[in-house]
Tab-separated table of C-alpha atoms in Angstrom:
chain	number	residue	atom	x	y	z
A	252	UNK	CA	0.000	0.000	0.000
A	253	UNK	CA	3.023	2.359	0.974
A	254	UNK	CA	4.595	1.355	-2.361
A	255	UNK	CA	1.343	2.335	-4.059
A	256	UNK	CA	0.926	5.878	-2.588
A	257	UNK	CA	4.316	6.806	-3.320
A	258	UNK	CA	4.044	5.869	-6.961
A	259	UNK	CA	0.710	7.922	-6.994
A	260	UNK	CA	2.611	10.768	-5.724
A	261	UNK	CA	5.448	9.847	-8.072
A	262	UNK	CA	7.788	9.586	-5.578
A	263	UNK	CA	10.986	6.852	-5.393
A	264	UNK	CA	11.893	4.844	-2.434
A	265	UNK	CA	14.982	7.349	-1.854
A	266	UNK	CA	12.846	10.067	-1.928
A	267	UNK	CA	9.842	8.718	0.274
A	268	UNK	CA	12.804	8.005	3.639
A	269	UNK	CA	14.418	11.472	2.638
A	270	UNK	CA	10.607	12.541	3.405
A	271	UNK	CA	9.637	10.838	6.423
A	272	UNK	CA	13.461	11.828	8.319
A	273	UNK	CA	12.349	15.689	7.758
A	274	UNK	CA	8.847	14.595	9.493
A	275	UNK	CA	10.881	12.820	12.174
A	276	UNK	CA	13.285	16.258	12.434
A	277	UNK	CA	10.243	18.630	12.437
A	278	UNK	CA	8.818	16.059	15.422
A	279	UNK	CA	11.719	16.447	17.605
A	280	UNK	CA	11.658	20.375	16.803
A	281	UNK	CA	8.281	20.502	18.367
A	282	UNK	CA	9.374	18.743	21.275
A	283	UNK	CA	12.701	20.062	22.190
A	284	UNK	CA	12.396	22.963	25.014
A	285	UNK	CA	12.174	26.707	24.663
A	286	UNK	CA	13.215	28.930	27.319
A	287	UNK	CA	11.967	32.300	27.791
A	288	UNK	CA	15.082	34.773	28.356
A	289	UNK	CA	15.622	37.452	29.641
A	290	UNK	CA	16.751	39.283	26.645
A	291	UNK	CA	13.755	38.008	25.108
A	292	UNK	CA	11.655	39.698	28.343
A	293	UNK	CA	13.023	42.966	27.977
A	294	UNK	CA	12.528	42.986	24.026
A	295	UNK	CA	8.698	41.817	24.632
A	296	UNK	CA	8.279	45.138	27.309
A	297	UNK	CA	6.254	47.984	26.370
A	298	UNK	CA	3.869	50.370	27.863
A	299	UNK	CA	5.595	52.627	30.484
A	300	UNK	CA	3.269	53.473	33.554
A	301	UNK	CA	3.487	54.827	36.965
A	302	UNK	CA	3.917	51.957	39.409
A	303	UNK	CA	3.496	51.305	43.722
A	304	UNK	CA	3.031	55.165	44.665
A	305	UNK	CA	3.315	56.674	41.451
A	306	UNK	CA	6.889	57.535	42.464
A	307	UNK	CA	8.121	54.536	39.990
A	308	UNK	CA	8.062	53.294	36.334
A	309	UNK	CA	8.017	50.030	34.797
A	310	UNK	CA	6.761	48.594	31.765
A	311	UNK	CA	3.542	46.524	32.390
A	312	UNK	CA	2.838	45.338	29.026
A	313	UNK	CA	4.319	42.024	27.990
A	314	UNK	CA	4.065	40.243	24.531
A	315	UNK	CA	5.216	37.254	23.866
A	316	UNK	CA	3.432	35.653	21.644
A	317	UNK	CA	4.387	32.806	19.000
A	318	UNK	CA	7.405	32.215	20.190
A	319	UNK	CA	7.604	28.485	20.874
A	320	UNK	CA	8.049	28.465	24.589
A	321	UNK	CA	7.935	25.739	26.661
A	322	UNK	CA	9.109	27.435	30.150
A	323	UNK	CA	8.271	30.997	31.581
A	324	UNK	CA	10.048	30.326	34.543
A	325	UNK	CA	11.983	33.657	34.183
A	326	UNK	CA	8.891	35.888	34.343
A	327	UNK	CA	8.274	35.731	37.880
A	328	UNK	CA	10.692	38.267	38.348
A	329	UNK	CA	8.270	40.651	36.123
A	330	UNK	CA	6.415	41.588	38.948
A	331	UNK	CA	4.940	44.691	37.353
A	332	UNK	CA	3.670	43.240	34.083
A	333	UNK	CA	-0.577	44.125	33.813
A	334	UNK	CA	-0.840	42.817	30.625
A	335	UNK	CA	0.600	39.938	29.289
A	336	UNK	CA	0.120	37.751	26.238
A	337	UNK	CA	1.031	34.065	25.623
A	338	UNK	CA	-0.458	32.887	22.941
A	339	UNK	CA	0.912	30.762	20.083
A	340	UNK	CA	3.260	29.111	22.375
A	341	UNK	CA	3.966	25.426	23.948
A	342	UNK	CA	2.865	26.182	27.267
A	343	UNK	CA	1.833	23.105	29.719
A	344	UNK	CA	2.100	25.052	33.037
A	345	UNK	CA	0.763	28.840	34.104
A	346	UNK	CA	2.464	27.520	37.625
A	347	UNK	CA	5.502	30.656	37.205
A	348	UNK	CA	2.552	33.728	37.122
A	349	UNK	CA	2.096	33.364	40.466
A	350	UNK	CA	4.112	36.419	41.435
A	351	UNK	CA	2.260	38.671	38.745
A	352	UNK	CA	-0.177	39.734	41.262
A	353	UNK	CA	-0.665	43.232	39.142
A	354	UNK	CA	-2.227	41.517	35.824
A	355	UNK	CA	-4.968	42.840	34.299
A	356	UNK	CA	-5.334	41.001	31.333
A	357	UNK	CA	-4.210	37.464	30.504
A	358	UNK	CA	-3.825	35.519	27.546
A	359	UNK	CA	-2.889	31.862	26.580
A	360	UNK	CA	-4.544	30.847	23.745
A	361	UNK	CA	-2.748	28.187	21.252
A	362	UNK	CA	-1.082	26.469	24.103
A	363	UNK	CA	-0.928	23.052	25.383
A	364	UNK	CA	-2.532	23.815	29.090
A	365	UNK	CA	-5.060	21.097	30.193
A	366	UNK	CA	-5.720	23.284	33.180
A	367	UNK	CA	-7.112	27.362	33.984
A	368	UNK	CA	-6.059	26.977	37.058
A	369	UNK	CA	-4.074	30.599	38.066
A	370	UNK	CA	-2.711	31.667	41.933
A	371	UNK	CA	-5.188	34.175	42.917
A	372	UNK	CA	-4.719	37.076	41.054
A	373	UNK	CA	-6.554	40.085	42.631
A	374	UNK	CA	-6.906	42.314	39.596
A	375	UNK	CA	-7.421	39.883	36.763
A	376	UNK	CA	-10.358	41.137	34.597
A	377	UNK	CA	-9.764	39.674	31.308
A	378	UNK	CA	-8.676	36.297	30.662
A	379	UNK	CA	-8.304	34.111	27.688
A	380	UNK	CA	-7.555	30.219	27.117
A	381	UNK	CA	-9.295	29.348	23.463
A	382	UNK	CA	-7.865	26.549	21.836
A	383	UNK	CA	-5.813	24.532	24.936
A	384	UNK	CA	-6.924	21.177	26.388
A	385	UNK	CA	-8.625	21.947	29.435
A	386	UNK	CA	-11.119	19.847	30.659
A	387	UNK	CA	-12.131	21.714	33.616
A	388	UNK	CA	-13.020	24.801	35.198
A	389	UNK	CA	-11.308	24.487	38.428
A	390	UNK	CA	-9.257	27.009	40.508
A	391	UNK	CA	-10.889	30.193	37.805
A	392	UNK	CA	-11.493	32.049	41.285
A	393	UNK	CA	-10.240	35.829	40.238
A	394	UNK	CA	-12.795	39.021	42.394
A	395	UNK	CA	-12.602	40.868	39.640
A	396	UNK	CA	-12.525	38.808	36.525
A	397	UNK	CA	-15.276	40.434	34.113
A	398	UNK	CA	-14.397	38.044	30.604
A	399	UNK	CA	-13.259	34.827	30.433
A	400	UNK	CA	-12.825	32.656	26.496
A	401	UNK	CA	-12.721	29.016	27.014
A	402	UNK	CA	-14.059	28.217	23.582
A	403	UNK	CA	-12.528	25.095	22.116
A	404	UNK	CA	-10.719	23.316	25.069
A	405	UNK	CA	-12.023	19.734	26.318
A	406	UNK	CA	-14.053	21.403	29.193
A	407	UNK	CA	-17.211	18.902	30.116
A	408	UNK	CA	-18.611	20.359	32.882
A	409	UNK	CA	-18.476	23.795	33.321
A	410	UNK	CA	-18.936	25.509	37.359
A	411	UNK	CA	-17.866	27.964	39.351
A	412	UNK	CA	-17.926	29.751	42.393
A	413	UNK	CA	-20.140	32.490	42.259
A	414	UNK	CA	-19.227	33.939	45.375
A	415	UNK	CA	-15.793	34.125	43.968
A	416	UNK	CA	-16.683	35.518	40.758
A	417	UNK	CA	-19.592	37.883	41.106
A	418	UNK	CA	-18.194	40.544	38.811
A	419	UNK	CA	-18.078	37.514	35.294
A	420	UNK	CA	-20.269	39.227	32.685
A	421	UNK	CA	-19.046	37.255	29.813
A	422	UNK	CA	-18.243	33.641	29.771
A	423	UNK	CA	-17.199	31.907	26.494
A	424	UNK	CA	-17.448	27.928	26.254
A	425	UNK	CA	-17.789	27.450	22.773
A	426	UNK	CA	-16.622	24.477	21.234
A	427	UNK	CA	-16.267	22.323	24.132
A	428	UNK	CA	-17.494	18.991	24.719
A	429	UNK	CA	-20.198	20.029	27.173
A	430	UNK	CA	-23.110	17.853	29.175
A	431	UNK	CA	-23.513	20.075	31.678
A	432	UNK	CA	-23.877	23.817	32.437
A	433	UNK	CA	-25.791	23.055	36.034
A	434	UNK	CA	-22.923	24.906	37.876
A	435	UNK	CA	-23.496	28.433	36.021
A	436	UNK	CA	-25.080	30.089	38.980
A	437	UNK	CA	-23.537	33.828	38.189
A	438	UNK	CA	-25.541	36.432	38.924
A	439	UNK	CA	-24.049	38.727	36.512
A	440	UNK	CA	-23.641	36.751	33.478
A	441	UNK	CA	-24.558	38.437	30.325
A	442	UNK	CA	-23.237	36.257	27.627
């Protein structure tokens, strides 16, 4: 059958193994680890604001996006970053945000995170995870989280605290594998 397909696509033998050893390269390319730098940090910083007492400045704005990263380990020293975008990367773990108490917005879409699980963060409003592989809706516990996407994960059963979030006007599931919505007991829901 292999024989037959590469004749269709007029391919030789030679050619056909020179083929599959780039897939096998490409493979290991997906899987070898990315490091985010801190070069890389400091190129990704915009957005100069007043900080703490408004004696200070720092950049809060962080963009990182599509750069193949596997580990963010380095951005817990960012303490001051508000915004911050992750999308288009390899990302299994949101574990090193935990000292980016200050966000504001968050996003993480294209990533491979099976979890929206975050360390409190007391001034998240805005969060995005479309397109990961979570399958739950555990630990999303933010005060003031207004807009959360979780279109196209592997969520099945979607609650959440409504104590926790009473300020959630907009919750995306779209494209999940849904039986359930029983636990959507927000009071301020919208859409």
């Amino acid at each position: 059958k292999q024989w037959y397909q590469r004749r269709v696509r007029g391919m030789s033998d030679e050619e056909d193994t020179q083929l599959e050893g780039g897939n096998e390269v490409e493979e290991e390319q997906e899987i070898a680890e990315c490091k985010l730098t801190e070069q890389l940090c400091g190129e990704s910083l915009s957005l100069l604001c007043k900080i703490g007492n408004g004696l200070s400045l720092a950049y809060v704005k962080m963009e990182l996006k599509g750069r193949a990263l596997t580990d963010i380990s380095i951005i817990s020293a960012f303490v001051h970053v508000r915004y911050l975008d992750l999308s288009d990367n390899k990302l299994e773990t949101l574990a090193p945000l935990s000292s980016l108490t200050h966000l504001l917005t968050l996003k993480v879409d294209n990533n491979r995170l099976t979890s929206a699980a975050l360390p409190p963060m007391p001034y998240l409003q805005r969060a995005s995870f479309q397109n990961n592989k979570i399958t739950d809706t555990d630990g999303i516990t933010h005060p003031l989280l207004e807009v959360i996407n979780l279109n196209n994960n592997q969520i099945t059963q979607a609650s959440f605290d409504s104590e926790a979030l009473q300020k959630l006007s907009v919750l995306e599931l779209r494209g999940n594998l849904l039986t359930s919505t029983a636990g959507l007991g927000l009071p301020k829901l919208q859409r």
